[in-house]
Amino acid sequence: MFRRSFAGLLCALALVALSAVTPSAAHADNPIVQTVYTADPAPLVYNGRVYLYTGHDEDNSTWFTMKEWRVYSSSDMVNWTDHGSPMSLTTFSWAKSDAWAGQVVARNGKFYWYVPVTNRATGRMAIGVGVATSPTGPFTDALGHPLAENGEIDPTVFIDDNGQAYLYWGNPNLWYVRLNTDMISYSGSVTQIPLTTSGFGTRTGDASRPTLYEEGPWVYKRNGLYYNVFAAKCCSEFIGYSTATGPTGPWTYRGTVMPTQGSSFTNHPGVIDFNGGSYFFYHNGALPGGGGFTRSVAVEKFTYNSDGTIPTITMTTGGAPQSGTLNPYVRQEAETIAWSSGVETERAADGGMNVGYLDNGDYIKVKGVAFGTGATSFSARVASAASGGRIELRLGSPTGTLAGTCTVPATGGWQTWTTVSCPVSGATGTRDLYLRFTGGSGYLFNIDWWQFAGTSMR
């Protein structure tokens, strides 16, 4: 897995070509996920959280080798909870390969995940639909066959104010169809959107592709204006966008959202409004070993211009600012992470997730923890088939002020859980918390969740 190949490198990570001044990895929050390679971000705002659906580039890939999709969520845009993989190629019995870029929308109390995969029977790319009753899944095949198939990729779905839903997709062309309210069937025919230079910009040097449109459309509506943000040109790609007064056009090209940058020859947009701010998701090749086939999802906050146009957005290592704080006095899943070094997540025996494969010196950063007037104790659910170790509670950095140390015993198994507690001092105000794992050689223990207690439990 990812950390097996790069253990120890994240602590000294240098994110090349992202900014003129590169902060230390301990303070970076982009890319969002450091435990695996992620690509093709598709954010969804639901019930006060952002759910981020991604693809998963396999380690050491030399092609778009992708077998599953993953989901993460956050209430503050910096601390992201790993929910694992709720859908994979095996979800679709008719799919052969290529778990590529998709999107999830919520409707009718269900969640619909539209994805492109290679149809085993035809050998062509087709659009499948997964369905779930929870944003974190598990997802099942809604149809047992493709929803649409014309050999093209990258579906995006938009539901207009009048309730009409549209599915768009395509590379090298751009298509749409009107979905029925059941979200798994459509009315009318699949329609091709004219790719004109006025609508999608002018590409030079490629007579077969006269416009800038390449792939990865992301369609949404804001203040009565329809936006189509897409990966442009190739290769390397940048992100451009067009606008229209209706959901099917005619489109007018508006310019560049994100210039070519970021150590990956592809990019993929996702745009949302959340808690009064606007956010742009993308991917790059910023993690160790990263590149065009081993990508990582990141996010930036931005502000629309007064006329509704999108400003030019540049990749950073800092990422989006925190929206709110994290409450340490309620149970927090250990796989809620702003930044990490050396750790992995895995499916726990109870069906949830835990953090594991911890070596001496590995750590998790949790950002903006609101301790108030002070925490007095810390508890964690842990398991160890080895000799255990210690959880150091550090403030501000992996070597910052030591607020407490919890000893983790051997429990007899990696999924044999016990709760440990220890006293805490000096954890006041709002601070970045680092859980630093120490002990002997080899894997130390697993951690499922943690929680503080204190004089001002909120």
mmCIF file with all atom_site columns, C-alpha atoms in Angstrom, residues 69-223:
data_model
loop_
_atom_site.group_PDB
_atom_site.id
_atom_site.type_symbol
_atom_site.label_atom_id
_atom_site.label_alt_id
_atom_site.label_comp_id
_atom_site.label_asym_id
_atom_site.label_entity_id
_atom_site.label_seq_id
_atom_site.pdbx_PDB_ins_code
_atom_site.Cartn_x
_atom_site.Cartn_y
_atom_site.Cartn_z
_atom_site.occupancy
_atom_site.B_iso_or_equiv
_atom_site.pdbx_formal_charge
_atom_site.auth_seq_id
_atom_site.auth_comp_id
_atom_site.auth_asym_id
_atom_site.auth_atom_id
_atom_site.pdbx_PDB_model_num
ATOM 1   C CA . TRP A 1 69  ? -13.956 4.648  -5.673  1.00 0.00 ? 69  TRP A CA 1
ATOM 2   C CA . ARG A 1 70  ? -13.575 6.226  -2.225  1.00 0.00 ? 70  ARG A CA 1
ATOM 3   C CA . VAL A 1 71  ? -15.428 8.753  -0.073  1.00 0.00 ? 71  VAL A CA 1
ATOM 4   C CA . TYR A 1 72  ? -14.289 11.297 2.524   1.00 0.00 ? 72  TYR A CA 1
ATOM 5   C CA . SER A 1 73  ? -16.289 13.896 4.443   1.00 0.00 ? 73  SER A CA 1
ATOM 6   C CA . SER A 1 74  ? -15.703 17.082 6.393   1.00 0.00 ? 74  SER A CA 1
ATOM 7   C CA . SER A 1 75  ? -17.694 19.714 8.273   1.00 0.00 ? 75  SER A CA 1
ATOM 8   C CA . ASP A 1 76  ? -14.840 22.251 8.290   1.00 0.00 ? 76  ASP A CA 1
ATOM 9   C CA . MET A 1 77  ? -12.985 21.735 4.959   1.00 0.00 ? 77  MET A CA 1
ATOM 10  C CA . VAL A 1 78  ? -9.692  20.737 6.623   1.00 0.00 ? 78  VAL A CA 1
ATOM 11  C CA . ASN A 1 79  ? -10.319 17.680 8.807   1.00 0.00 ? 79  ASN A CA 1
ATOM 12  C CA . TRP A 1 80  ? -11.450 14.888 6.471   1.00 0.00 ? 80  TRP A CA 1
ATOM 13  C CA . THR A 1 81  ? -12.934 11.580 7.657   1.00 0.00 ? 81  THR A CA 1
ATOM 14  C CA . ASP A 1 82  ? -12.048 8.522  5.570   1.00 0.00 ? 82  ASP A CA 1
ATOM 15  C CA . HIS A 1 83  ? -15.111 6.356  4.908   1.00 0.00 ? 83  HIS A CA 1
ATOM 16  C CA . GLY A 1 84  ? -13.233 3.838  2.802   1.00 0.00 ? 84  GLY A CA 1
ATOM 17  C CA . SER A 1 85  ? -14.424 2.368  -0.497  1.00 0.00 ? 85  SER A CA 1
ATOM 18  C CA . PRO A 1 86  ? -18.213 1.932  -0.699  1.00 0.00 ? 86  PRO A CA 1
ATOM 19  C CA . MET A 1 87  ? -18.195 1.028  -4.395  1.00 0.00 ? 87  MET A CA 1
ATOM 20  C CA . SER A 1 88  ? -15.817 -0.783 -6.748  1.00 0.00 ? 88  SER A CA 1
ATOM 21  C CA . LEU A 1 89  ? -15.691 -2.482 -10.124 1.00 0.00 ? 89  LEU A CA 1
ATOM 22  C CA . THR A 1 90  ? -17.112 -5.617 -8.503  1.00 0.00 ? 90  THR A CA 1
ATOM 23  C CA . THR A 1 91  ? -20.295 -3.637 -7.724  1.00 0.00 ? 91  THR A CA 1
ATOM 24  C CA . PHE A 1 92  ? -21.087 -3.847 -11.444 1.00 0.00 ? 92  PHE A CA 1
ATOM 25  C CA . SER A 1 93  ? -21.109 -7.457 -12.617 1.00 0.00 ? 93  SER A CA 1
ATOM 26  C CA . TRP A 1 94  ? -20.982 -6.261 -16.223 1.00 0.00 ? 94  TRP A CA 1
ATOM 27  C CA . ALA A 1 95  ? -17.911 -4.031 -15.717 1.00 0.00 ? 95  ALA A CA 1
ATOM 28  C CA . LYS A 1 96  ? -14.498 -5.186 -16.829 1.00 0.00 ? 96  LYS A CA 1
ATOM 29  C CA . SER A 1 97  ? -12.158 -2.353 -15.722 1.00 0.00 ? 97  SER A CA 1
ATOM 30  C CA . ASP A 1 98  ? -11.561 1.369  -15.341 1.00 0.00 ? 98  ASP A CA 1
ATOM 31  C CA . ALA A 1 99  ? -13.199 2.823  -12.215 1.00 0.00 ? 99  ALA A CA 1
ATOM 32  C CA . TRP A 1 100 ? -12.843 6.339  -13.553 1.00 0.00 ? 100 TRP A CA 1
ATOM 33  C CA . ALA A 1 101 ? -14.282 9.778  -12.815 1.00 0.00 ? 101 ALA A CA 1
ATOM 34  C CA . GLY A 1 102 ? -17.875 9.966  -11.518 1.00 0.00 ? 102 GLY A CA 1
ATOM 35  C CA . GLN A 1 103 ? -20.220 12.090 -9.434  1.00 0.00 ? 103 GLN A CA 1
ATOM 36  C CA . VAL A 1 104 ? -22.814 11.565 -6.684  1.00 0.00 ? 104 VAL A CA 1
ATOM 37  C CA . VAL A 1 105 ? -26.127 13.445 -6.381  1.00 0.00 ? 105 VAL A CA 1
ATOM 38  C CA . ALA A 1 106 ? -28.819 13.159 -3.730  1.00 0.00 ? 106 ALA A CA 1
ATOM 39  C CA . ARG A 1 107 ? -32.508 12.744 -4.555  1.00 0.00 ? 107 ARG A CA 1
ATOM 40  C CA . ASN A 1 108 ? -35.563 10.882 -3.280  1.00 0.00 ? 108 ASN A CA 1
ATOM 41  C CA . GLY A 1 109 ? -33.750 10.068 -0.035  1.00 0.00 ? 109 GLY A CA 1
ATOM 42  C CA . LYS A 1 110 ? -31.123 8.177  -2.020  1.00 0.00 ? 110 LYS A CA 1
ATOM 43  C CA . PHE A 1 111 ? -27.663 8.819  -3.400  1.00 0.00 ? 111 PHE A CA 1
ATOM 44  C CA . TYR A 1 112 ? -26.847 8.089  -7.031  1.00 0.00 ? 112 TYR A CA 1
ATOM 45  C CA . TRP A 1 113 ? -23.250 7.590  -8.145  1.00 0.00 ? 113 TRP A CA 1
ATOM 46  C CA . TYR A 1 114 ? -22.727 7.918  -11.907 1.00 0.00 ? 114 TYR A CA 1
ATOM 47  C CA . VAL A 1 115 ? -19.458 6.386  -13.082 1.00 0.00 ? 115 VAL A CA 1
ATOM 48  C CA . PRO A 1 116 ? -17.748 5.375  -16.335 1.00 0.00 ? 116 PRO A CA 1
ATOM 49  C CA . VAL A 1 117 ? -16.473 1.811  -16.609 1.00 0.00 ? 117 VAL A CA 1
ATOM 50  C CA . THR A 1 118 ? -15.520 -0.520 -19.431 1.00 0.00 ? 118 THR A CA 1
ATOM 51  C CA . ASN A 1 119 ? -18.405 -2.813 -20.368 1.00 0.00 ? 119 ASN A CA 1
ATOM 52  C CA . ARG A 1 120 ? -17.188 -6.407 -20.371 1.00 0.00 ? 120 ARG A CA 1
ATOM 53  C CA . ALA A 1 121 ? -19.545 -7.405 -23.192 1.00 0.00 ? 121 ALA A CA 1
ATOM 54  C CA . THR A 1 122 ? -18.757 -4.584 -25.628 1.00 0.00 ? 122 THR A CA 1
ATOM 55  C CA . GLY A 1 123 ? -15.311 -3.390 -24.583 1.00 0.00 ? 123 GLY A CA 1
ATOM 56  C CA . ARG A 1 124 ? -16.590 0.186  -24.661 1.00 0.00 ? 124 ARG A CA 1
ATOM 57  C CA . MET A 1 125 ? -16.832 2.776  -21.906 1.00 0.00 ? 125 MET A CA 1
ATOM 58  C CA . ALA A 1 126 ? -20.339 2.963  -20.466 1.00 0.00 ? 126 ALA A CA 1
ATOM 59  C CA . ILE A 1 127 ? -22.083 4.919  -17.703 1.00 0.00 ? 127 ILE A CA 1
ATOM 60  C CA . GLY A 1 128 ? -23.207 2.877  -14.695 1.00 0.00 ? 128 GLY A CA 1
ATOM 61  C CA . VAL A 1 129 ? -25.231 4.020  -11.682 1.00 0.00 ? 129 VAL A CA 1
ATOM 62  C CA . GLY A 1 130 ? -24.661 3.001  -8.077  1.00 0.00 ? 130 GLY A CA 1
ATOM 63  C CA . VAL A 1 131 ? -27.349 3.701  -5.492  1.00 0.00 ? 131 VAL A CA 1
ATOM 64  C CA . ALA A 1 132 ? -27.299 3.920  -1.686  1.00 0.00 ? 132 ALA A CA 1
ATOM 65  C CA . THR A 1 133 ? -29.448 5.152  1.184   1.00 0.00 ? 133 THR A CA 1
ATOM 66  C CA . SER A 1 134 ? -26.472 6.841  2.867   1.00 0.00 ? 134 SER A CA 1
ATOM 67  C CA . PRO A 1 135 ? -23.900 9.239  1.393   1.00 0.00 ? 135 PRO A CA 1
ATOM 68  C CA . THR A 1 136 ? -21.175 6.859  2.571   1.00 0.00 ? 136 THR A CA 1
ATOM 69  C CA . GLY A 1 137 ? -22.789 3.772  1.081   1.00 0.00 ? 137 GLY A CA 1
ATOM 70  C CA . PRO A 1 138 ? -22.565 0.916  0.558   1.00 0.00 ? 138 PRO A CA 1
ATOM 71  C CA . PHE A 1 139 ? -23.626 1.412  -3.068  1.00 0.00 ? 139 PHE A CA 1
ATOM 72  C CA . THR A 1 140 ? -25.225 -1.266 -5.220  1.00 0.00 ? 140 THR A CA 1
ATOM 73  C CA . ASP A 1 141 ? -25.779 -1.439 -8.967  1.00 0.00 ? 141 ASP A CA 1
ATOM 74  C CA . ALA A 1 142 ? -29.070 0.364  -9.574  1.00 0.00 ? 142 ALA A CA 1
ATOM 75  C CA . LEU A 1 143 ? -29.740 -1.193 -12.965 1.00 0.00 ? 143 LEU A CA 1
ATOM 76  C CA . GLY A 1 144 ? -27.651 -4.288 -13.573 1.00 0.00 ? 144 GLY A CA 1
ATOM 77  C CA . HIS A 1 145 ? -26.613 -2.806 -16.920 1.00 0.00 ? 145 HIS A CA 1
ATOM 78  C CA . PRO A 1 146 ? -25.355 0.546  -18.263 1.00 0.00 ? 146 PRO A CA 1
ATOM 79  C CA . LEU A 1 147 ? -27.576 3.618  -18.106 1.00 0.00 ? 147 LEU A CA 1
ATOM 80  C CA . ALA A 1 148 ? -25.976 4.899  -21.304 1.00 0.00 ? 148 ALA A CA 1
ATOM 81  C CA . GLU A 1 149 ? -23.166 3.716  -23.536 1.00 0.00 ? 149 GLU A CA 1
ATOM 82  C CA . ASN A 1 150 ? -21.374 5.429  -26.403 1.00 0.00 ? 150 ASN A CA 1
ATOM 83  C CA . GLY A 1 151 ? -17.738 4.790  -25.543 1.00 0.00 ? 151 GLY A CA 1
ATOM 84  C CA . GLU A 1 152 ? -17.227 8.105  -23.743 1.00 0.00 ? 152 GLU A CA 1
ATOM 85  C CA . ILE A 1 153 ? -16.474 9.035  -20.123 1.00 0.00 ? 153 ILE A CA 1
ATOM 86  C CA . ASP A 1 154 ? -16.731 11.437 -17.161 1.00 0.00 ? 154 ASP A CA 1
ATOM 87  C CA . PRO A 1 155 ? -20.400 11.821 -16.192 1.00 0.00 ? 155 PRO A CA 1
ATOM 88  C CA . THR A 1 156 ? -21.658 14.836 -14.263 1.00 0.00 ? 156 THR A CA 1
ATOM 89  C CA . VAL A 1 157 ? -25.259 15.289 -13.094 1.00 0.00 ? 157 VAL A CA 1
ATOM 90  C CA . PHE A 1 158 ? -27.139 18.501 -12.398 1.00 0.00 ? 158 PHE A CA 1
ATOM 91  C CA . ILE A 1 159 ? -30.694 18.935 -11.048 1.00 0.00 ? 159 ILE A CA 1
ATOM 92  C CA . ASP A 1 160 ? -32.264 22.223 -12.103 1.00 0.00 ? 160 ASP A CA 1
ATOM 93  C CA . ASP A 1 161 ? -34.553 24.355 -9.934  1.00 0.00 ? 161 ASP A CA 1
ATOM 94  C CA . ASN A 1 162 ? -37.625 22.924 -11.671 1.00 0.00 ? 162 ASN A CA 1
ATOM 95  C CA . GLY A 1 163 ? -36.581 19.385 -10.748 1.00 0.00 ? 163 GLY A CA 1
ATOM 96  C CA . GLN A 1 164 ? -35.370 18.369 -14.198 1.00 0.00 ? 164 GLN A CA 1
ATOM 97  C CA . ALA A 1 165 ? -32.110 16.412 -13.945 1.00 0.00 ? 165 ALA A CA 1
ATOM 98  C CA . TYR A 1 166 ? -29.463 16.306 -16.660 1.00 0.00 ? 166 TYR A CA 1
ATOM 99  C CA . LEU A 1 167 ? -26.631 13.862 -17.208 1.00 0.00 ? 167 LEU A CA 1
ATOM 100 C CA . TYR A 1 168 ? -23.649 15.225 -19.159 1.00 0.00 ? 168 TYR A CA 1
ATOM 101 C CA . TRP A 1 169 ? -20.526 13.337 -20.196 1.00 0.00 ? 169 TRP A CA 1
ATOM 102 C CA . GLY A 1 170 ? -17.952 12.973 -22.924 1.00 0.00 ? 170 GLY A CA 1
ATOM 103 C CA . ASN A 1 171 ? -14.459 12.805 -24.363 1.00 0.00 ? 171 ASN A CA 1
ATOM 104 C CA . PRO A 1 172 ? -13.871 13.709 -27.194 1.00 0.00 ? 172 PRO A CA 1
ATOM 105 C CA . ASN A 1 173 ? -17.461 14.922 -27.570 1.00 0.00 ? 173 ASN A CA 1
ATOM 106 C CA . LEU A 1 174 ? -19.932 16.387 -25.086 1.00 0.00 ? 174 LEU A CA 1
ATOM 107 C CA . TRP A 1 175 ? -23.359 14.810 -24.585 1.00 0.00 ? 175 TRP A CA 1
ATOM 108 C CA . TYR A 1 176 ? -26.409 15.243 -22.402 1.00 0.00 ? 176 TYR A CA 1
ATOM 109 C CA . VAL A 1 177 ? -29.671 13.477 -21.681 1.00 0.00 ? 177 VAL A CA 1
ATOM 110 C CA . ARG A 1 178 ? -32.655 14.407 -19.517 1.00 0.00 ? 178 ARG A CA 1
ATOM 111 C CA . LEU A 1 179 ? -32.968 12.049 -16.565 1.00 0.00 ? 179 LEU A CA 1
ATOM 112 C CA . ASN A 1 180 ? -36.335 11.017 -15.174 1.00 0.00 ? 180 ASN A CA 1
ATOM 113 C CA . THR A 1 181 ? -37.122 11.663 -11.515 1.00 0.00 ? 181 THR A CA 1
ATOM 114 C CA . ASP A 1 182 ? -36.117 8.091  -10.659 1.00 0.00 ? 182 ASP A CA 1
ATOM 115 C CA . MET A 1 183 ? -32.546 9.156  -11.681 1.00 0.00 ? 183 MET A CA 1
ATOM 116 C CA . ILE A 1 184 ? -31.893 5.775  -13.324 1.00 0.00 ? 184 ILE A CA 1
ATOM 117 C CA . SER A 1 185 ? -33.752 6.227  -16.604 1.00 0.00 ? 185 SER A CA 1
ATOM 118 C CA . TYR A 1 186 ? -34.080 9.013  -19.132 1.00 0.00 ? 186 TYR A CA 1
ATOM 119 C CA . SER A 1 187 ? -36.545 10.552 -21.552 1.00 0.00 ? 187 SER A CA 1
ATOM 120 C CA . GLY A 1 188 ? -35.758 11.592 -25.078 1.00 0.00 ? 188 GLY A CA 1
ATOM 121 C CA . SER A 1 189 ? -32.578 10.807 -26.937 1.00 0.00 ? 189 SER A CA 1
ATOM 122 C CA . VAL A 1 190 ? -28.942 11.287 -26.073 1.00 0.00 ? 190 VAL A CA 1
ATOM 123 C CA . THR A 1 191 ? -28.046 14.686 -27.557 1.00 0.00 ? 191 THR A CA 1
ATOM 124 C CA . GLN A 1 192 ? -24.668 16.014 -28.629 1.00 0.00 ? 192 GLN A CA 1
ATOM 125 C CA . ILE A 1 193 ? -23.752 19.539 -27.522 1.00 0.00 ? 193 ILE A CA 1
ATOM 126 C CA . PRO A 1 194 ? -22.108 21.463 -30.369 1.00 0.00 ? 194 PRO A CA 1
ATOM 127 C CA . LEU A 1 195 ? -18.468 22.121 -29.527 1.00 0.00 ? 195 LEU A CA 1
ATOM 128 C CA . THR A 1 196 ? -18.016 25.548 -31.086 1.00 0.00 ? 196 THR A CA 1
ATOM 129 C CA . THR A 1 197 ? -15.038 27.827 -30.550 1.00 0.00 ? 197 THR A CA 1
ATOM 130 C CA . SER A 1 198 ? -17.337 30.543 -29.220 1.00 0.00 ? 198 SER A CA 1
ATOM 131 C CA . GLY A 1 199 ? -18.753 28.080 -26.737 1.00 0.00 ? 199 GLY A CA 1
ATOM 132 C CA . PHE A 1 200 ? -15.601 26.261 -25.641 1.00 0.00 ? 200 PHE A CA 1
ATOM 133 C CA . GLY A 1 201 ? -12.593 28.273 -26.816 1.00 0.00 ? 201 GLY A CA 1
ATOM 134 C CA . THR A 1 202 ? -10.110 27.701 -29.604 1.00 0.00 ? 202 THR A CA 1
ATOM 135 C CA . ARG A 1 203 ? -7.476  24.963 -29.524 1.00 0.00 ? 203 ARG A CA 1
ATOM 136 C CA . THR A 1 204 ? -4.441  25.320 -31.744 1.00 0.00 ? 204 THR A CA 1
ATOM 137 C CA . GLY A 1 205 ? -2.312  22.559 -33.238 1.00 0.00 ? 205 GLY A CA 1
ATOM 138 C CA . ASP A 1 206 ? -4.984  19.849 -33.344 1.00 0.00 ? 206 ASP A CA 1
ATOM 139 C CA . ALA A 1 207 ? -7.288  19.972 -36.345 1.00 0.00 ? 207 ALA A CA 1
ATOM 140 C CA . SER A 1 208 ? -9.392  17.096 -35.022 1.00 0.00 ? 208 SER A CA 1
ATOM 141 C CA . ARG A 1 209 ? -10.172 18.984 -31.785 1.00 0.00 ? 209 ARG A CA 1
ATOM 142 C CA . PRO A 1 210 ? -10.888 22.624 -32.704 1.00 0.00 ? 210 PRO A CA 1
ATOM 143 C CA . THR A 1 211 ? -12.105 23.628 -29.228 1.00 0.00 ? 211 THR A CA 1
ATOM 144 C CA . LEU A 1 212 ? -10.450 23.559 -25.812 1.00 0.00 ? 212 LEU A CA 1
ATOM 145 C CA . TYR A 1 213 ? -12.976 21.113 -24.357 1.00 0.00 ? 213 TYR A CA 1
ATOM 146 C CA . GLU A 1 214 ? -11.261 17.831 -23.475 1.00 0.00 ? 214 GLU A CA 1
ATOM 147 C CA . GLU A 1 215 ? -13.170 15.971 -20.728 1.00 0.00 ? 215 GLU A CA 1
ATOM 148 C CA . GLY A 1 216 ? -14.371 16.073 -17.113 1.00 0.00 ? 216 GLY A CA 1
ATOM 149 C CA . PRO A 1 217 ? -17.375 18.438 -17.338 1.00 0.00 ? 217 PRO A CA 1
ATOM 150 C CA . TRP A 1 218 ? -18.817 19.783 -14.070 1.00 0.00 ? 218 TRP A CA 1
ATOM 151 C CA . VAL A 1 219 ? -22.176 21.487 -14.604 1.00 0.00 ? 219 VAL A CA 1
ATOM 152 C CA . TYR A 1 220 ? -23.981 23.569 -11.973 1.00 0.00 ? 220 TYR A CA 1
ATOM 153 C CA . LYS A 1 221 ? -26.168 26.639 -11.567 1.00 0.00 ? 221 LYS A CA 1
ATOM 154 C CA . ARG A 1 222 ? -25.493 29.711 -9.458  1.00 0.00 ? 222 ARG A CA 1
ATOM 155 C CA . ASN A 1 223 ? -27.535 32.917 -9.274  1.00 0.00 ? 223 ASN A CA 1
#
